[in-house]
Each structure stands twice: as structure tokens, then as C-alpha cells.
Amino acid sequence: MQRAPVRAVVDTNILVRGILRRRGQSAAVRVFDALVRGDFTALLSDYILDEVRKTLREPDVRALRRLTDDEIDGIAAGLRAVCEMVPGTYEDLDKVPRDIKDRPVVAAGVEGGARYLVTGDNHLLSLKVVIVSGYRPLQIVSPGDFMRELATS
């Protein structure tokens, strides 16, 4: 019997690190490569995609890879093509997290029935799990922990 693929939201910070590939074999790069290969069902919302675009257009980040606007738009289109889009608009997350900008990321995981939210954000990582009545528990994990979990799934 074949298992259902793992469903996960990959936070902006991990996506950007994977795109920039500054540390070739980092856990963030391995998560990004697994996403592109389809090793898990990656969930994405317009909010996360907009954050990726905005981050890649920041002057300090853009200088690292000299990405043009067209290349950034192409990266965003590629992500949209390989990820399952979810709204990320669930609002009853008052206990989650301190930074209100993280709520749409958590919402994407809750709405999409994700098992994991992969992030490098310590505020999110400190939550460990988000439980919302009527939805699957969302485990919040680092890229390294996610890759270990993915290997055993």
C-alpha cells in the first residue's frame, strides 16, 4: 500500500535560501530541491509567493544573484507550477504567532491540510505544533528536521 505524499508549506525564508543556493548542500537547498523534484506536496499561497518576489527584489538580496525582474517573475511562475495553491486566509489564529505577518503562512498550512510548516523563523519554530479544531495538526519544523522526516515517510 502506497502512502499519501507528505504535504508541507515551505516558508519564504527557506524558499529564498533555496533559490539563492549560497550554501550548496544546506538543509534549505535540499528542501527546495525536494520541492522541485516533487518529493512532497508543497503548498503555496499568493501571500508567500508575493513575499518571495518582494524579498528577491530587495537590493541586498538582488545583489547576491543579480536577478532581473523577469527572472524573479519566472521563479515565481515556476513555484506556482510545482506547488499546490491554497488561499492562506484562515483568520482564527489569534494565539499564533506573535508576528502577524506569519499568520498567513500558518493559515496556508492549516487550510491545505499540511502536516508540516518548514521554516527557519524562531518565533514559528518555538510553537512546535499548531492545533486548530477541525483541521490536521500542523508541525512546525526546521529544514533539517523536515528532511529527516521526509526520508522516513
N, CA and C atoms as an extended XYZ file, in Angstrom:
459
Properties=species:S:1:pos:R:3:atomname:S:1:resname:S:1:resid:I:1 pbc="F F F"
N         0.835       -1.176        0.000 N   MET     1
C         0.000        0.000        0.000 CA  MET     1
C         0.890        1.253        0.000 C   MET     1
N         0.635        2.125       -0.940 N   GLN     2
C         1.445        3.332       -1.062 CA  GLN     2
C         0.907        4.435       -0.158 C   GLN     2
N         1.824        5.130        0.532 N   ARG     3
C         1.440        6.222        1.421 CA  ARG     3
C         1.122        7.477        0.625 C   ARG     3
N         0.218        8.272        1.186 N   ALA     4
C        -0.079        9.569        0.580 CA  ALA     4
C         1.150       10.458        0.729 C   ALA     4
N         1.413       11.297       -0.270 N   PRO     5
C         2.584       12.167       -0.170 CA  PRO     5
C         2.468       13.129        1.007 C   PRO     5
N         3.610       13.453        1.576 N   VAL     6
C         3.676       14.427        2.661 CA  VAL     6
C         3.275       15.789        2.098 C   VAL     6
N         2.444       16.509        2.863 N   ARG     7
C         2.019       17.857        2.477 CA  ARG     7
C         2.712       18.850        3.402 C   ARG     7
N         3.336       19.859        2.805 N   ALA     8
C         4.083       20.817        3.615 CA  ALA     8
C         4.051       22.213        2.995 C   ALA     8
N         4.034       23.213        3.861 N   VAL     9
C         4.233       24.601        3.464 CA  VAL     9
C         5.695       24.919        3.740 C   VAL     9
N         6.346       25.519        2.771 N   VAL    10
C         7.732       25.945        2.941 CA  VAL    10
C         7.706       27.469        3.070 C   VAL    10
N         8.197       27.960        4.198 N   ASP    11
C         8.180       29.391        4.491 CA  ASP    11
C         9.097       30.153        3.530 C   ASP    11
N         8.809       31.425        3.388 N   THR    12
C         9.558       32.298        2.480 CA  THR    12
C        11.061       32.232        2.727 C   THR    12
N        11.475       32.252        3.991 N   ASN    13
C        12.914       32.277        4.288 CA  ASN    13
C        13.623       31.048        3.743 C   ASN    13
N        12.965       29.918        3.733 N   ILE    14
C        13.575       28.686        3.210 CA  ILE    14
C        13.542       28.699        1.681 C   ILE    14
N        12.438       29.145        1.101 N   LEU    15
C        12.357       29.231       -0.359 CA  LEU    15
C        13.451       30.141       -0.910 C   LEU    15
N        13.616       31.310       -0.305 N   VAL    16
C        14.620       32.258       -0.791 CA  VAL    16
C        16.025       31.676       -0.636 C   VAL    16
N        16.300       31.052        0.498 N   ARG    17
C        17.622       30.435        0.682 CA  ARG    17
C        17.854       29.331       -0.342 C   ARG    17
N        16.812       28.582       -0.646 N   GLY    18
C        16.934       27.536       -1.663 CA  GLY    18
C        17.152       28.103       -3.053 C   GLY    18
N        16.475       29.176       -3.376 N   ILE    19
C        16.627       29.825       -4.685 CA  ILE    19
C        18.028       30.405       -4.836 C   ILE    19
N        18.522       31.065       -3.811 N   LEU    20
C        19.835       31.717       -3.887 CA  LEU    20
C        20.992       30.723       -3.862 C   LEU    20
N        20.783       29.579       -3.207 N   ARG    21
C        21.751       28.485       -3.200 CA  ARG    21
C        23.144       28.927       -2.768 C   ARG    21
N        23.225       29.765       -1.769 N   ARG    22
C        24.530       30.262       -1.328 CA  ARG    22
C        25.315       29.181       -0.603 C   ARG    22
N        24.631       28.301        0.065 N   ARG    23
C        25.290       27.168        0.725 CA  ARG    23
C        24.747       25.917        0.056 C   ARG    23
N        25.485       25.418       -0.906 N   GLY    24
C        25.032       24.388       -1.825 CA  GLY    24
C        24.358       23.170       -1.250 C   GLY    24
N        24.787       22.681       -0.125 N   GLN    25
C        24.185       21.472        0.436 CA  GLN    25
C        23.472       21.744        1.757 C   GLN    25
N        23.093       22.983        1.992 N   SER    26
C        22.370       23.301        3.226 CA  SER    26
C        21.022       22.594        3.219 C   SER    26
N        20.449       22.483        4.390 N   ALA    27
C        19.130       21.848        4.500 CA  ALA    27
C        18.087       22.635        3.709 C   ALA    27
N        18.185       23.963        3.685 N   ALA    28
C        17.231       24.772        2.923 CA  ALA    28
C        17.317       24.457        1.428 C   ALA    28
N        18.510       24.300        0.910 N   VAL    29
C        18.688       23.951       -0.503 CA  VAL    29
C        18.138       22.554       -0.766 C   VAL    29
N        18.364       21.625        0.150 N   ARG    30
C        17.839       20.261       -0.031 CA  ARG    30
C        16.308       20.250       -0.003 C   ARG    30
N        15.697       21.080        0.871 N   VAL    31
C        14.235       21.188        0.892 CA  VAL    31
C        13.742       21.746       -0.437 C   VAL    31
N        14.394       22.794       -0.914 N   PHE    32
C        13.990       23.399       -2.193 CA  PHE    32
C        14.112       22.384       -3.330 C   PHE    32
N        15.215       21.651       -3.372 N   ASP    33
C        15.401       20.644       -4.417 CA  ASP    33
C        14.341       19.545       -4.328 C   ASP    33
N        13.994       19.127       -3.109 N   ALA    34
C        12.946       18.117       -2.921 CA  ALA    34
C        11.596       18.646       -3.399 C   ALA    34
N        11.349       19.922       -3.158 N   LEU    35
C        10.115       20.564       -3.632 CA  LEU    35
C        10.056       20.499       -5.152 C   LEU    35
N        11.133       20.905       -5.812 N   VAL    36
C        11.179       20.926       -7.279 CA  VAL    36
C        11.032       19.515       -7.851 C   VAL    36
N        11.640       18.530       -7.187 N   ARG    37
C        11.536       17.134       -7.657 CA  ARG    37
C        10.149       16.546       -7.424 C   ARG    37
N         9.360       17.165       -6.559 N   GLY    38
C         8.048       16.616       -6.239 CA  GLY    38
C         8.095       15.537       -5.182 C   GLY    38
N         9.114       15.564       -4.334 N   ASP    39
C         9.246       14.555       -3.277 CA  ASP    39
C         8.174       14.701       -2.201 C   ASP    39
N         7.520       15.841       -2.161 N   PHE    40
C         6.401       16.081       -1.252 CA  PHE    40
C         5.465       17.054       -1.942 C   PHE    40
N         4.244       17.135       -1.443 N   THR    41
C         3.287       18.097       -1.987 CA  THR    41
C         3.513       19.419       -1.290 C   THR    41
N         4.054       20.363       -2.029 N   ALA    42
C         4.348       21.687       -1.482 CA  ALA    42
C         3.120       22.578       -1.653 C   ALA    42
N         2.737       23.229       -0.571 N   LEU    43
C         1.590       24.132       -0.580 CA  LEU    43
C         2.106       25.564       -0.599 C   LEU    43
N         1.447       26.398       -1.373 N   LEU    44
C         1.881       27.775       -1.548 CA  LEU    44
C         0.649       28.664       -1.603 C   LEU    44
N         0.772       29.860       -1.070 N   SER    45
C        -0.315       30.840       -1.167 CA  SER    45
C         0.208       32.067       -1.906 C   SER    45
N        -0.708       32.883       -2.365 N   ASP    46
C        -0.299       34.125       -3.019 CA  ASP    46
C         0.507       34.998       -2.067 C   ASP    46
N         0.168       34.979       -0.786 N   TYR    47
C         0.907       35.757        0.207 CA  TYR    47
C         2.380       35.336        0.245 C   TYR    47
N         2.620       34.036        0.331 N   ILE    48
C         4.000       33.538        0.375 CA  ILE    48
C         4.715       33.866       -0.930 C   ILE    48
N         4.050       33.670       -2.046 N   LEU    49
C         4.649       33.959       -3.346 CA  LEU    49
C         5.002       35.445       -3.470 C   LEU    49
N         4.135       36.312       -2.989 N   ASP    50
C         4.429       37.756       -3.003 CA  ASP    50
C         5.618       38.085       -2.102 C   ASP    50
N         5.708       37.414       -0.952 N   GLU    51
C         6.857       37.611       -0.063 CA  GLU    51
C         8.156       37.184       -0.736 C   GLU    51
N         8.122       36.078       -1.462 N   VAL    52
C         9.314       35.608       -2.175 CA  VAL    52
C         9.736       36.653       -3.203 C   VAL    52
N         8.782       37.119       -4.007 N   ARG    53
C         9.096       38.147       -5.012 CA  ARG    53
C         9.693       39.392       -4.361 C   ARG    53
N         9.030       39.866       -3.316 N   LYS    54
C         9.472       41.085       -2.639 CA  LYS    54
C        10.876       40.907       -2.050 C   LYS    54
N        11.125       39.761       -1.426 N   THR    55
C        12.439       39.508       -0.836 CA  THR    55
C        13.525       39.441       -1.905 C   THR    55
N        13.249       38.757       -3.004 N   LEU    56
C        14.242       38.649       -4.081 CA  LEU    56
C        14.524       39.996       -4.740 C   LEU    56
N        13.594       40.938       -4.613 N   ARG    57
C        13.788       42.270       -5.201 CA  ARG    57
C        14.473       43.256       -4.254 C   ARG    57
N        14.688       42.868       -3.009 N   GLU    58
C        15.397       43.745       -2.083 CA  GLU    58
C        16.817       43.935       -2.595 C   GLU    58
N        17.327       45.167       -2.565 N   PRO    59
C        18.649       45.440       -3.145 CA  PRO    59
C        19.758       44.536       -2.615 C   PRO    59
N        19.803       44.278       -1.315 N   ASP    60
C        20.863       43.423       -0.752 CA  ASP    60
C        20.754       41.983       -1.252 C   ASP    60
N        19.533       41.497       -1.390 N   VAL    61
C        19.325       40.122       -1.856 CA  VAL    61
C        19.573       40.041       -3.355 C   VAL    61
N        19.054       41.001       -4.082 N   ARG    62
C        19.222       41.009       -5.541 CA  ARG    62
C        20.705       41.028       -5.916 C   ARG    62
N        21.510       41.720       -5.136 N   ALA    63
C        22.945       41.812       -5.421 CA  ALA    63
C        23.642       40.453       -5.320 C   ALA    63
N        23.093       39.543       -4.532 N   LEU    64
C        23.719       38.227       -4.360 CA  LEU    64
C        23.694       37.402       -5.643 C   LEU    64
N        22.640       37.514       -6.432 N   ARG    65
C        22.493       36.725       -7.658 CA  ARG    65
C        22.214       37.579       -8.887 C   ARG    65
N        22.115       38.859       -8.712 N   ARG    66
C        21.849       39.786       -9.820 CA  ARG    66
C        20.639       39.349      -10.655 C   ARG    66
N        19.576       39.022       -9.949 N   LEU    67
C        18.351       38.585      -10.614 CA  LEU    67
C        17.609       39.772      -11.199 C   LEU    67
N        17.148       39.614      -12.428 N   THR    68
C        16.328       40.656      -13.058 CA  THR    68
C        14.878       40.459      -12.633 C   THR    68
N        14.051       41.469      -12.872 N   ASP    69
C        12.623       41.333      -12.572 CA  ASP    69
C        12.011       40.174      -13.353 C   ASP    69
N        12.409       40.010      -14.610 N   ASP    70
C        11.883       38.898      -15.412 CA  ASP    70
C        12.288       37.543      -14.830 C   ASP    70
N        13.516       37.430      -14.348 N   GLU    71
C        13.960       36.171      -13.739 CA  GLU    71
C        13.188       35.896      -12.450 C   GLU    71
N        12.973       36.929      -11.661 N   ILE    72
C        12.201       36.769      -10.420 CA  ILE    72
C        10.776       36.347      -10.731 C   ILE    72
N        10.174       36.966      -11.733 N   ASP    73
C         8.820       36.577      -12.137 CA  ASP    73
C         8.797       35.137      -12.649 C   ASP    73
N         9.861       34.722      -13.344 N   GLY    74
C         9.965       33.341      -13.828 CA  GLY    74
C        10.083       32.350      -12.685 C   GLY    74
N        10.842       32.715      -11.665 N   ILE    75
C        10.971       31.863      -10.478 CA  ILE    75
C         9.613       31.711       -9.806 C   ILE    75
N         8.902       32.828       -9.667 N   ALA    76
C         7.566       32.787       -9.053 CA  ALA    76
C         6.618       31.919       -9.872 C   ALA    76
N         6.672       32.041      -11.186 N   ALA    77
C         5.809       31.214      -12.054 CA  ALA    77
C         6.176       29.740      -11.918 C   ALA    77
N         7.462       29.451      -11.808 N   GLY    78
C         7.900       28.062      -11.623 CA  GLY    78
C         7.406       27.477      -10.310 C   GLY    78
N         7.469       28.272       -9.247 N   LEU    79
C         6.954       27.814       -7.960 CA  LEU    79
C         5.455       27.546       -8.041 C   LEU    79
N         4.737       28.461       -8.674 N   ARG    80
C         3.289       28.294       -8.828 CA  ARG    80
C         2.983       26.994       -9.584 C   ARG    80
N         3.818       26.665      -10.558 N   ALA    81
C         3.583       25.476      -11.383 CA  ALA    81
C         3.817       24.168      -10.624 C   ALA    81
N         4.756       24.161       -9.680 N   VAL    82
C         5.084       22.903       -8.993 CA  VAL    82
C         4.437       22.773       -7.616 C   VAL    82
N         3.762       23.822       -7.166 N   CYS    83
C         3.131       23.796       -5.844 CA  CYS    83
C         1.612       23.785       -5.974 C   CYS    83
N         0.966       23.284       -4.943 N   GLU    84
C        -0.493       23.356       -4.859 CA  GLU    84
C        -0.847       24.684       -4.191 C   GLU    84
N        -1.650       25.472       -4.864 N   MET    85
C        -2.026       26.786       -4.337 CA  MET    85
C        -3.182       26.645       -3.349 C   MET    85
N        -3.057       27.332       -2.218 N   VAL    86
C        -4.104       27.379       -1.199 CA  VAL    86
C        -4.335       28.843       -0.838 C   VAL    86
N        -5.518       29.176       -0.313 N   PRO    87
C        -5.807       30.591       -0.043 CA  PRO    87
C        -4.903       31.235        1.014 C   PRO    87
N        -4.672       30.567        2.130 N   GLY    88
C        -3.862       31.157        3.197 CA  GLY    88
C        -4.540       32.333        3.863 C   GLY    88
N        -5.856       32.263        3.982 N   THR    89
C        -6.617       33.391        4.526 CA  THR    89
C        -7.330       33.070        5.834 C   THR    89
N        -7.161       31.861        6.348 N   TYR    90
C        -7.824       31.477        7.599 CA  TYR    90
C        -7.426       32.466        8.687 C   TYR    90
N        -8.374       33.031        9.386 N   GLU    91
C        -8.075       34.134       10.294 CA  GLU    91
C        -8.156       33.807       11.780 C   GLU    91
N        -8.707       32.685       12.161 N   ASP    92
C        -8.872       32.392       13.585 CA  ASP    92
C        -7.581       31.816       14.163 C   ASP    92
N        -6.531       32.610       14.106 N   LEU    93
C        -5.224       32.176       14.581 CA  LEU    93
C        -4.690       33.154       15.622 C   LEU    93
N        -5.569       33.593       16.533 N   ASP    94
C        -5.199       34.626       17.496 CA  ASP    94
C        -4.043       34.226       18.411 C   ASP    94
N        -3.878       32.935       18.676 N   LYS    95
C        -2.779       32.500       19.549 CA  LYS    95
C        -1.502       32.223       18.758 C   LYS    95
N        -1.574       32.384       17.469 N   VAL    96
C        -0.462       32.070       16.574 CA  VAL    96
C        -0.062       33.311       15.832 C   VAL    96
N         1.083       33.365       15.466 N   PRO    97
C         2.280       33.691       16.215 CA  PRO    97
C         2.308       35.162       16.597 C   PRO    97
N         3.365       35.539       17.255 N   ARG    98
C         3.495       36.936       17.705 CA  ARG    98
C         3.570       37.903       16.535 C   ARG    98
N         4.259       37.509       15.481 N   ASP    99
C         4.396       38.363       14.302 CA  ASP    99
C         3.198       38.125       13.389 C   ASP    99
N         2.356       39.129       13.270 N   ILE   100
C         1.112       38.989       12.491 CA  ILE   100
C         1.381       38.607       11.038 C   ILE   100
N         2.578       38.933       10.523 N   LYS   101
C         2.915       38.577        9.142 CA  LYS   101
C         3.102       37.074        8.966 C   LYS   101
N         3.270       36.344       10.066 N   ASP   102
C         3.416       34.892        9.969 CA  ASP   102
C         2.069       34.174        9.913 C   ASP   102
N         1.018       34.850       10.279 N   ARG   103
C        -0.300       34.193       10.311 CA  ARG   103
C        -0.740       33.658        8.951 C   ARG   103
N        -0.553       34.397        7.833 N   PRO   104
C        -0.956       33.815        6.540 CA  PRO   104
C        -0.145       32.581        6.151 C   PRO   104
N         1.081       32.485        6.632 N   VAL   105
C         1.904       31.307        6.355 CA  VAL   105
C         1.338       30.107        7.109 C   VAL   105
N         1.021       30.309        8.376 N   VAL   106
C         0.403       29.248        9.174 CA  VAL   106
C        -0.968       28.902        8.586 C   VAL   106
N        -1.715       29.905        8.171 N   ALA   107
C        -3.042       29.676        7.588 CA  ALA   107
C        -2.954       28.796        6.346 C   ALA   107
N        -1.943       28.993        5.526 N   ALA   108
C        -1.778       28.157        4.331 CA  ALA   108
C        -1.617       26.693        4.722 C   ALA   108
N        -0.859       26.451        5.781 N   GLY   109
C        -0.686       25.073        6.241 CA  GLY   109
C        -1.957       24.473        6.795 C   GLY   109
N        -2.663       25.252        7.596 N   VAL   110
C        -3.915       24.778        8.196 CA  VAL   110
C        -4.930       24.475        7.097 C   VAL   110
N        -5.147       25.438        6.208 N   GLU   111
C        -6.152       25.276        5.139 CA  GLU   111
C        -5.804       24.149        4.177 C   GLU   111
N        -4.509       23.991        3.906 N   GLY   112
C        -4.089       22.988        2.936 CA  GLY   112
C        -3.942       21.591        3.507 C   GLY   112
N        -4.230       21.436        4.792 N   GLY   113
C        -4.089       20.117        5.407 CA  GLY   113
C        -2.641       19.653        5.453 C   GLY   113
N        -1.724       20.617        5.584 N   ALA   114
C        -0.301       20.276        5.629 CA  ALA   114
C         0.024       19.546        6.924 C   ALA   114
N         0.979       18.691        6.833 N   ARG   115
C         1.485       18.023        8.018 CA  ARG   115
C         2.598       18.859        8.642 C   ARG   115
N         3.334       19.591        7.768 N   TYR   116
C         4.487       20.362        8.228 CA  TYR   116
C         4.476       21.789        7.692 C   TYR   116
N         5.037       22.676        8.483 N   LEU   117
C         5.440       24.006        8.052 CA  LEU   117
C         6.945       24.048        8.250 C   LEU   117
N         7.680       24.208        7.166 N   VAL   118
C         9.139       24.190        7.206 CA  VAL   118
C         9.631       25.634        7.238 C   VAL   118
N        10.373       25.985        8.279 N   THR   119
C        10.778       27.374        8.464 CA  THR   119
C        12.103       27.472        9.201 C   THR   119
N        12.713       28.621        9.075 N   GLY   120
C        13.884       28.956        9.874 CA  GLY   120
C        13.569       30.047       10.872 C   GLY   120
N        12.313       30.436       10.956 N   ASP   121
C        11.848       31.510       11.832 CA  ASP   121
C        11.697       30.977       13.260 C   ASP   121
N        12.520       31.500       14.165 N   ASN   122
C        12.496       31.012       15.548 CA  ASN   122
C        11.172       31.243       16.248 C   ASN   122
N        10.461       32.328       15.911 N   HIS   123
C         9.143       32.556       16.521 CA  HIS   123
C         8.176       31.437       16.153 C   HIS   123
N         8.225       31.007       14.907 N   LEU   124
C         7.366       29.905       14.491 CA  LEU   124
C         7.866       28.573       15.048 C   LEU   124
N         9.159       28.344       14.975 N   LEU   125
C         9.713       27.074       15.464 CA  LEU   125
C         9.397       26.846       16.935 C   LEU   125
N         9.336       27.933       17.708 N   SER   126
C         9.058       27.780       19.141 CA  SER   126
C         7.635       27.285       19.406 C   SER   126
N         6.737       27.430       18.432 N   LEU   127
C         5.364       26.935       18.599 CA  LEU   127
C         5.304       25.404       18.543 C   LEU   127
N         6.185       24.795       17.773 N   LYS   128
C         6.288       23.347       17.578 CA  LYS   128
C         5.095       22.740       16.842 C   LYS   128
N         3.896       23.035       17.263 N   VAL   129
C         2.710       22.493       16.599 CA  VAL   129
C         1.565       23.488       16.756 C   VAL   129
N         0.742       23.565       15.719 N   VAL   130
C        -0.461       24.401       15.770 CA  VAL   130
C        -1.648       23.470       15.644 C   VAL   130
N        -2.547       23.571       16.611 N   ILE   131
C        -3.746       22.744       16.591 CA  ILE   131
C        -4.950       23.660       16.485 C   ILE   131
N        -5.721       23.460       15.421 N   VAL   132
C        -6.941       24.217       15.183 CA  VAL   132
C        -8.065       23.204       15.031 C   VAL   132
N        -9.107       23.378       15.807 N   SER   133
C       -10.237       22.444       15.779 CA  SER   133
C       -10.755       22.252       14.351 C   SER   133
N       -10.913       20.995       13.981 N   GLY   134
C       -11.441       20.660       12.665 CA  GLY   134
C       -10.375       20.534       11.583 C   GLY   134
N        -9.108       20.760       11.935 N   TYR   135
C        -8.011       20.693       10.970 CA  TYR   135
C        -6.915       19.759       11.484 C   TYR   135
N        -6.114       19.294       10.577 N   ARG   136
C        -4.970       18.450       10.921 CA  ARG   136
C        -3.958       19.268       11.727 C   ARG   136
N        -3.327       18.693       12.761 N   PRO   137
C        -2.262       19.408       13.476 CA  PRO   137
C        -1.122       19.755       12.508 C   PRO   137
N        -0.584       20.942       12.643 N   LEU   138
C         0.490       21.430       11.780 CA  LEU   138
C         1.786       21.466       12.586 C   LEU   138
N         2.718       20.587       12.239 N   GLN   139
C         4.007       20.542       12.920 CA  GLN   139
C         4.930       21.585       12.291 C   GLN   139
N         5.585       22.364       13.129 N   ILE   140
C         6.484       23.405       12.638 CA  ILE   140
C         7.908       22.922       12.867 C   ILE   140
N         8.641       22.762       11.764 N   VAL   141
C         9.951       22.131       11.822 CA  VAL   141
C        10.998       22.923       11.039 C   VAL   141
N        12.246       22.693       11.412 N   SER   142
C        13.375       23.274       10.691 CA  SER   142
C        13.583       22.488        9.390 C   SER   142
N        14.332       23.053        8.444 N   PRO   143
C        14.585       22.313        7.200 CA  PRO   143
C        15.291       20.969        7.434 C   PRO   143
N        16.256       20.943        8.350 N   GLY   144
C        16.947       19.682        8.633 CA  GLY   144
C        16.013       18.624        9.193 C   GLY   144
N        15.167       19.023       10.141 N   ASP   145
C        14.195       18.085       10.712 CA  ASP   145
C        13.220       17.603        9.645 C   ASP   145
N        12.801       18.502        8.769 N   PHE   146
C        11.873       18.113        7.703 CA  PHE   146
C        12.515       17.077        6.778 C   PHE   146
N        13.759       17.291        6.402 N   MET   147
C        14.417       16.351        5.509 CA  MET   147
C        14.555       14.975        6.173 C   MET   147
N        14.814       14.949        7.484 N   ARG   148
C        14.858       13.664        8.192 CA  ARG   148
C        13.483       13.001        8.194 C   ARG   148
N        12.426       13.789        8.450 N   GLU   149
C        11.063       13.251        8.441 CA  GLU   149
C        10.678       12.750        7.048 C   GLU   149
N        11.064       13.507        6.036 N   LEU   150
C        10.730       13.135        4.658 CA  LEU   150
C        11.412       11.823        4.285 C   LEU   150
N        12.618       11.614        4.764 N   ALA   151
C        13.357       10.386        4.465 CA  ALA   151
C        12.688        9.158        5.072 C   ALA   151
N        11.938        9.337        6.159 N   THR   152
C        11.297        8.189        6.809 CA  THR   152
C         9.836        8.035        6.404 C   THR   152
N         9.324        8.946        5.612 N   SER   153
C         7.897        8.879        5.201 CA  SER   153
C         7.685        7.897        4.070 C   SER   153
